[in-house]
Short mmCIF file of C-alpha atoms and ligand atoms in Angstrom, two decimals:
data_model
loop_
_atom_site.label_atom_id
_atom_site.label_comp_id
_atom_site.label_asym_id
_atom_site.label_seq_id
_atom_site.Cartn_x
_atom_site.Cartn_y
_atom_site.Cartn_z
CA MET A 1 8.36 80.18 120.59
CA GLY A 2 11.55 81.86 119.38
CA ASN A 3 10.54 80.85 115.95
CA ARG A 4 7.50 82.54 115.16
CA LYS A 5 9.87 85.75 114.33
CA ASP A 6 12.07 83.25 111.82
CA HIS A 7 8.54 82.22 110.51
CA TYR A 8 6.36 84.65 109.12
CA TYR A 9 9.70 86.38 107.17
CA ASN A 10 10.49 83.18 105.65
CA LYS A 11 6.61 82.81 105.14
CA SER A 12 6.41 86.36 103.82
CA LYS A 13 8.74 85.50 101.27
CA GLN A 14 7.43 83.09 99.63
CA GLU A 15 4.17 84.09 99.12
CA GLY A 16 5.30 87.35 97.52
CA TYR A 17 4.16 89.61 101.07
CA ARG A 18 7.05 93.13 101.22
CA SER A 19 7.15 92.46 104.85
CA ARG A 20 5.85 90.12 108.08
CA ALA A 21 3.48 92.96 108.93
CA ALA A 22 1.24 92.00 106.45
CA TYR A 23 0.11 88.43 108.02
CA LYS A 24 -1.04 91.14 111.36
CA LEU A 25 -3.17 92.65 108.99
CA GLN A 26 -4.74 89.75 107.79
CA GLN A 27 -5.06 87.68 111.06
CA PHE A 28 -6.71 90.80 112.40
CA ASP A 29 -8.89 91.43 109.79
CA ASP A 30 -9.74 87.65 109.51
CA ARG A 31 -10.87 88.38 113.29
CA PHE A 32 -12.26 91.48 113.32
CA ASP A 33 -13.61 91.94 109.24
CA VAL A 34 -12.81 95.05 108.40
CA LEU A 35 -11.55 95.37 105.23
CA PHE A 36 -14.24 94.09 102.31
CA GLY A 37 -14.67 94.16 99.06
CA GLY A 38 -15.04 97.19 97.53
CA ALA A 39 -13.43 99.61 100.22
CA SER A 40 -11.68 102.80 99.96
CA VAL A 41 -9.19 102.49 102.83
CA VAL A 42 -6.04 104.17 103.94
CA ASP A 43 -2.96 103.10 105.09
CA LEU A 44 -0.12 105.36 107.29
CA GLY A 45 2.81 104.03 107.61
CA ALA A 46 3.01 101.76 104.83
CA ALA A 47 6.00 101.16 103.48
CA PRO A 48 7.46 98.70 102.64
CA GLY A 49 3.76 97.57 101.53
CA GLY A 50 2.66 94.28 103.74
CA TRP A 51 -0.46 95.99 105.00
CA LEU A 52 -0.75 97.79 101.00
CA GLN A 53 -1.33 94.32 99.64
CA VAL A 54 -3.70 92.41 102.39
CA ALA A 55 -5.77 95.56 101.76
CA ALA A 56 -4.92 95.61 97.42
CA GLU A 57 -5.73 91.92 97.70
CA ARG A 58 -9.54 92.44 99.96
CA ALA A 59 -10.92 95.55 98.94
CA GLY A 60 -10.29 94.10 94.98
CA ALA A 61 -10.70 95.55 91.97
CA ARG A 62 -13.07 97.83 92.82
CA GLY A 63 -11.59 99.11 95.81
CA LYS A 64 -9.34 101.82 96.40
CA VAL A 65 -6.28 102.22 98.77
CA VAL A 66 -3.81 105.00 99.47
CA GLY A 67 -0.80 104.39 101.69
CA VAL A 68 1.91 107.04 102.83
CA ASP A 69 5.59 106.94 103.89
CA PHE A 70 7.91 109.39 104.79
CA GLN A 71 10.13 105.82 103.66
CA SER A 72 9.94 105.24 99.47
CA ILE A 73 7.16 102.33 99.15
CA THR A 74 8.29 100.14 95.81
CA GLN A 75 5.61 100.23 93.29
CA PHE A 76 3.36 97.82 93.02
CA GLU A 77 3.60 95.93 89.73
CA THR A 78 -0.09 95.98 89.65
CA ASP A 79 -0.96 98.86 91.37
CA ALA A 80 -4.27 99.44 90.04
CA GLY A 81 -6.35 101.15 92.21
CA LEU A 82 -3.72 101.61 94.17
CA GLU A 83 -1.75 105.53 95.19
CA THR A 84 1.42 105.82 97.37
CA VAL A 85 1.80 109.32 99.46
CA ARG A 86 5.46 110.10 100.61
CA GLY A 87 5.44 112.16 103.53
CA ASP A 88 4.65 112.30 107.15
CA MET A 89 1.58 112.22 108.94
CA THR A 90 2.03 114.84 111.10
CA GLU A 91 2.40 117.68 108.73
CA ASP A 92 -0.61 119.10 107.91
CA GLU A 93 1.16 119.11 104.08
CA THR A 94 1.11 115.22 103.80
CA ARG A 95 -2.52 115.34 106.01
CA GLN A 96 -3.43 116.93 103.28
CA ARG A 97 -2.26 115.38 99.71
CA VAL A 98 -3.55 111.90 102.28
CA ARG A 99 -7.64 113.31 102.06
CA ASP A 100 -7.05 115.05 97.90
CA ALA A 101 -5.32 110.99 96.99
CA ALA A 102 -8.26 109.24 98.70
CA ASN A 103 -10.96 112.14 97.25
CA GLY A 104 -12.09 113.15 100.80
CA SER A 105 -13.16 110.20 102.73
CA ALA A 106 -12.59 106.56 103.01
CA ASP A 107 -14.21 103.27 104.08
CA VAL A 108 -11.42 101.88 106.92
CA VAL A 109 -8.54 103.82 107.80
CA VAL A 110 -5.89 101.09 109.14
CA SER A 111 -2.64 102.21 111.27
CA ASP A 112 1.08 100.40 111.17
CA MET A 113 3.03 103.89 112.31
CA ALA A 114 5.71 102.91 114.74
CA PRO A 115 8.63 105.78 115.97
CA ASP A 116 12.91 104.63 115.54
CA MET A 117 13.13 103.02 118.84
CA THR A 118 15.08 104.69 121.40
CA GLY A 119 14.84 101.91 124.09
CA GLU A 120 13.75 104.44 126.39
CA TYR A 121 10.31 102.89 126.89
CA ASP A 122 7.96 106.45 128.02
CA LEU A 123 9.54 108.33 125.09
CA ASP A 124 8.82 105.09 122.45
CA HIS A 125 5.75 105.47 124.36
CA ALA A 126 4.47 108.68 124.51
CA ARG A 127 5.65 108.87 120.51
CA SER A 128 4.06 106.12 119.84
CA VAL A 129 0.83 107.94 121.74
CA HIS A 130 1.73 110.74 119.29
CA LEU A 131 1.80 108.71 116.20
CA ALA A 132 -1.73 106.69 117.17
CA ARG A 133 -3.48 110.52 117.71
CA GLN A 134 -1.89 111.54 113.88
CA ALA A 135 -4.16 108.15 112.70
CA LEU A 136 -7.30 108.60 114.79
CA GLU A 137 -7.47 112.68 113.33
CA THR A 138 -6.90 111.80 109.55
CA ALA A 139 -9.61 108.87 110.74
CA ARG A 140 -11.53 111.06 112.04
CA GLU A 141 -11.77 113.92 108.95
CA LEU A 142 -11.96 110.29 106.28
CA LEU A 143 -14.17 108.29 107.82
CA ASP A 144 -18.21 108.63 107.58
CA ALA A 145 -20.29 106.74 109.47
CA GLY A 146 -19.87 103.16 109.67
CA GLY A 147 -16.41 103.40 108.83
CA HIS A 148 -13.63 101.21 110.13
CA PHE A 149 -10.35 101.73 112.16
CA VAL A 150 -7.33 99.54 113.11
CA VAL A 151 -4.18 101.42 114.84
CA LYS A 152 -0.63 99.81 116.62
CA VAL A 153 0.17 101.53 119.36
CA PHE A 154 2.95 100.93 121.86
CA ASP A 155 1.03 100.18 125.91
CA GLY A 156 1.96 102.58 128.75
CA ARG A 157 0.68 105.01 130.42
CA ASP A 158 -1.23 107.11 128.04
CA PHE A 159 -2.11 103.67 126.34
CA GLN A 160 -6.04 103.98 128.43
CA ASP A 161 -6.87 107.64 127.38
CA LEU A 162 -6.22 106.57 124.07
CA LEU A 163 -8.42 104.16 123.87
CA ALA A 164 -11.07 105.92 125.92
CA ASP A 165 -11.38 108.93 122.90
CA ILE A 166 -11.62 105.92 119.97
CA GLU A 167 -14.12 104.22 122.20
CA ASP A 168 -16.80 107.58 122.52
CA GLU A 169 -16.63 107.52 118.32
CA PHE A 170 -16.12 104.06 117.48
CA ALA A 171 -19.99 101.81 118.52
CA PHE A 172 -17.37 98.45 119.29
CA VAL A 173 -13.45 98.96 119.98
CA ALA A 174 -11.43 95.56 120.85
CA THR A 175 -7.61 95.88 121.81
CA HIS A 176 -5.36 93.24 119.82
CA SER A 177 -1.60 91.76 120.26
CA PRO A 178 -1.43 90.00 117.05
CA ASP A 179 1.05 86.19 116.90
CA ALA A 180 2.56 87.33 114.35
CA SER A 181 4.08 90.19 116.03
CA ARG A 182 7.43 90.46 118.30
CA ASP A 183 7.87 88.13 121.33
CA ALA A 184 8.72 90.42 123.19
CA SER A 185 6.81 93.55 122.09
CA SER A 186 4.74 95.38 124.34
CA GLU A 187 2.61 95.52 120.55
CA LEU A 188 -1.05 96.50 119.99
CA TYR A 189 -3.94 97.26 117.47
CA VAL A 190 -7.46 98.96 118.52
CA VAL A 191 -9.67 98.00 116.58
CA GLY A 192 -12.53 100.80 116.25
CA LYS A 193 -15.49 99.80 114.41
CA ASN A 194 -18.65 101.35 113.11
CA HIS A 195 -17.70 105.82 112.78
CA ILE A 196 -20.07 107.14 114.87
CA VAL A 197 -20.88 110.34 113.80
CA ALA A 198 -23.49 112.98 114.38
CA PRO A 199 -26.37 113.92 111.94
CA ILE A 200 -26.58 117.63 113.85
CA ALA A 201 -24.39 120.45 114.51
CA GLU A 202 -24.13 122.45 117.15
CA GLY A 203 -25.98 126.16 116.95
CA ASP A 204 -28.22 123.90 114.60
CA GLU A 205 -32.02 124.72 116.60
CA HIS A 206 -35.02 121.77 117.08
CA THR A 207 -37.78 120.71 117.73
CA VAL A 208 -37.77 117.57 120.34
CA GLU A 209 -40.17 115.41 121.69
CA ILE A 210 -38.28 114.57 125.42
CA VAL A 211 -38.32 110.13 125.77
CA ASP A 212 -36.55 109.05 128.77
CA THR A 213 -35.24 110.98 131.59
CA GLY A 214 -31.53 110.37 131.85
CA ASP A 215 -29.33 109.38 135.03
CA GLU A 216 -28.96 113.18 136.73
CA GLY A 217 -32.36 114.34 135.93
CA ASP A 218 -32.73 116.13 132.62
CA GLY A 219 -34.58 114.83 129.57
CA ILE A 220 -33.47 112.73 126.70
CA ALA A 221 -34.55 113.02 123.11
CA ARG A 222 -33.65 111.86 119.77
CA ILE A 223 -32.73 112.61 116.66
CA GLU A 224 -31.94 109.34 114.27
CA GLY A 225 -31.07 107.51 117.02
CA TYR A 226 -28.58 109.65 118.17
CA THR A 227 -28.89 110.68 122.31
CA LEU A 228 -29.06 114.15 122.78
CA PHE A 229 -29.12 114.90 126.69
CA VAL A 230 -31.78 118.43 127.30
CA ASP A 231 -31.88 120.03 130.76
CA ASP A 232 -34.85 120.60 132.42
CA ALA A 233 -37.05 118.93 130.24
CA ALA A 234 -39.29 116.23 131.30
CA GLU A 235 -40.44 112.13 129.78
CA GLY A 236 -43.19 113.51 127.69
CA ASP A 237 -42.63 117.22 126.90
CA THR A 238 -42.24 118.93 123.52
CA VAL A 239 -39.13 121.23 123.29
CA ASP A 240 -38.18 123.88 120.87
CA VAL A 241 -33.53 123.35 121.99
CA THR A 242 -30.15 124.11 120.31
CA VAL A 243 -27.45 122.88 120.39
CA THR A 244 -24.70 123.56 122.88
CA ASP A 245 -21.86 120.40 122.13
CA LEU A 246 -21.83 117.23 121.00
CA LYS A 247 -20.15 114.37 121.08
CA PRO A 248 -20.26 111.57 118.61
CA ASN A 249 -22.60 110.04 120.09
CA TYR A 250 -24.45 112.08 122.30
CA GLY A 251 -25.04 115.64 122.41
CA PHE A 252 -26.63 118.57 124.98
CA ALA A 253 -28.91 120.93 123.87
CA GLU A 254 -30.94 123.99 126.27
CA ARG A 255 -34.51 124.72 126.18
CA ARG A 256 -34.73 127.94 123.62
CA ASP A 257 -38.20 128.78 125.72
CA GLY A 258 -35.93 129.67 128.47
CA ALA A 259 -37.73 126.89 130.54
C1 SAM B 301 6.28 98.70 110.98
S1 SAM B 301 5.97 100.02 109.58
C2 SAM B 301 4.86 99.43 108.51
C3 SAM B 301 5.04 97.93 107.88
C4 SAM B 301 3.56 98.21 106.98
N1 SAM B 301 2.14 98.17 107.87
C5 SAM B 301 4.07 96.66 105.44
O1 SAM B 301 3.71 96.23 106.16
O2 SAM B 301 5.20 96.79 105.87
C6 SAM B 301 5.86 101.78 110.11
C7 SAM B 301 5.92 102.88 109.75
O3 SAM B 301 5.57 103.20 110.30
C8 SAM B 301 6.44 104.96 108.83
N2 SAM B 301 6.48 106.45 109.76
C9 SAM B 301 6.70 106.34 111.29
N3 SAM B 301 5.99 107.47 111.95
C10 SAM B 301 5.45 107.81 110.76
C11 SAM B 301 4.80 109.38 110.34
N4 SAM B 301 5.16 110.33 110.68
N5 SAM B 301 4.74 108.81 109.05
C12 SAM B 301 4.70 107.95 107.42
N6 SAM B 301 5.32 106.80 108.37
C13 SAM B 301 5.22 107.34 109.30
C14 SAM B 301 7.67 104.25 109.05
O4 SAM B 301 7.92 104.79 107.93
C15 SAM B 301 7.27 102.53 109.16
O5 SAM B 301 8.10 102.69 107.20
#
């Protein structure tokens, strides 16, 4: 097992990938199926460019790949559909440049960003979670309904909170520790598939039919499959409501007729 690192290092040299990390994305994608032909992909923390190569291969000629890193990424021989941005993803200016390069939307956002390791476990973990949250924020901004998200994070005490936030926004979430990871690492990858986007906005007014009753006795209405909880409404009622609070996969509304 101690040779695994060397194995993937040698393999990447032979096969022309810029990093052994390329195999992590390959294995991950073979298992979770996030990349597809024609996809637009945004890759955060992309240097030296192994993931970019895999993303570009799998997105194909009709795809588009944008990579960002504060380290420079050497130009690719064939870089059709591939664009790189140099900058720090914790800065608004870089995030804006990434949004512009992606024309404001993406099918897939992947992040392999990692902090410089200090060896102090809690600090490295906290900084890694901070980067993962930046990536989640970018995914929120760029992904349409149904989009996919992959993020690296070092395990630790804030991991469950991060995972819960990802679970709130994606229909399917799983955690994976890839084969091609370093042996002793606490590195995990989380995949969120099928980004959930509410089809309504806060403040919207709707007339809805209550089709079910929630655990706490409130009425449940559905708008394009999206669940809306309405206080003081019973199954079978048709009520006028104002949307008050939205989560990605459910929201709350209050009756306008003052019932
Ligand atoms: C593990 S490497 C990525 C390897 C890459 N996936 C590949 O296959 O070649 C992590 C990268 O994250 C980048 N990074 C860390 N923090 C960043 C930040 N705030 N903004 C942009 N890039 C960052 C680092 O510069 C580093 O290149």
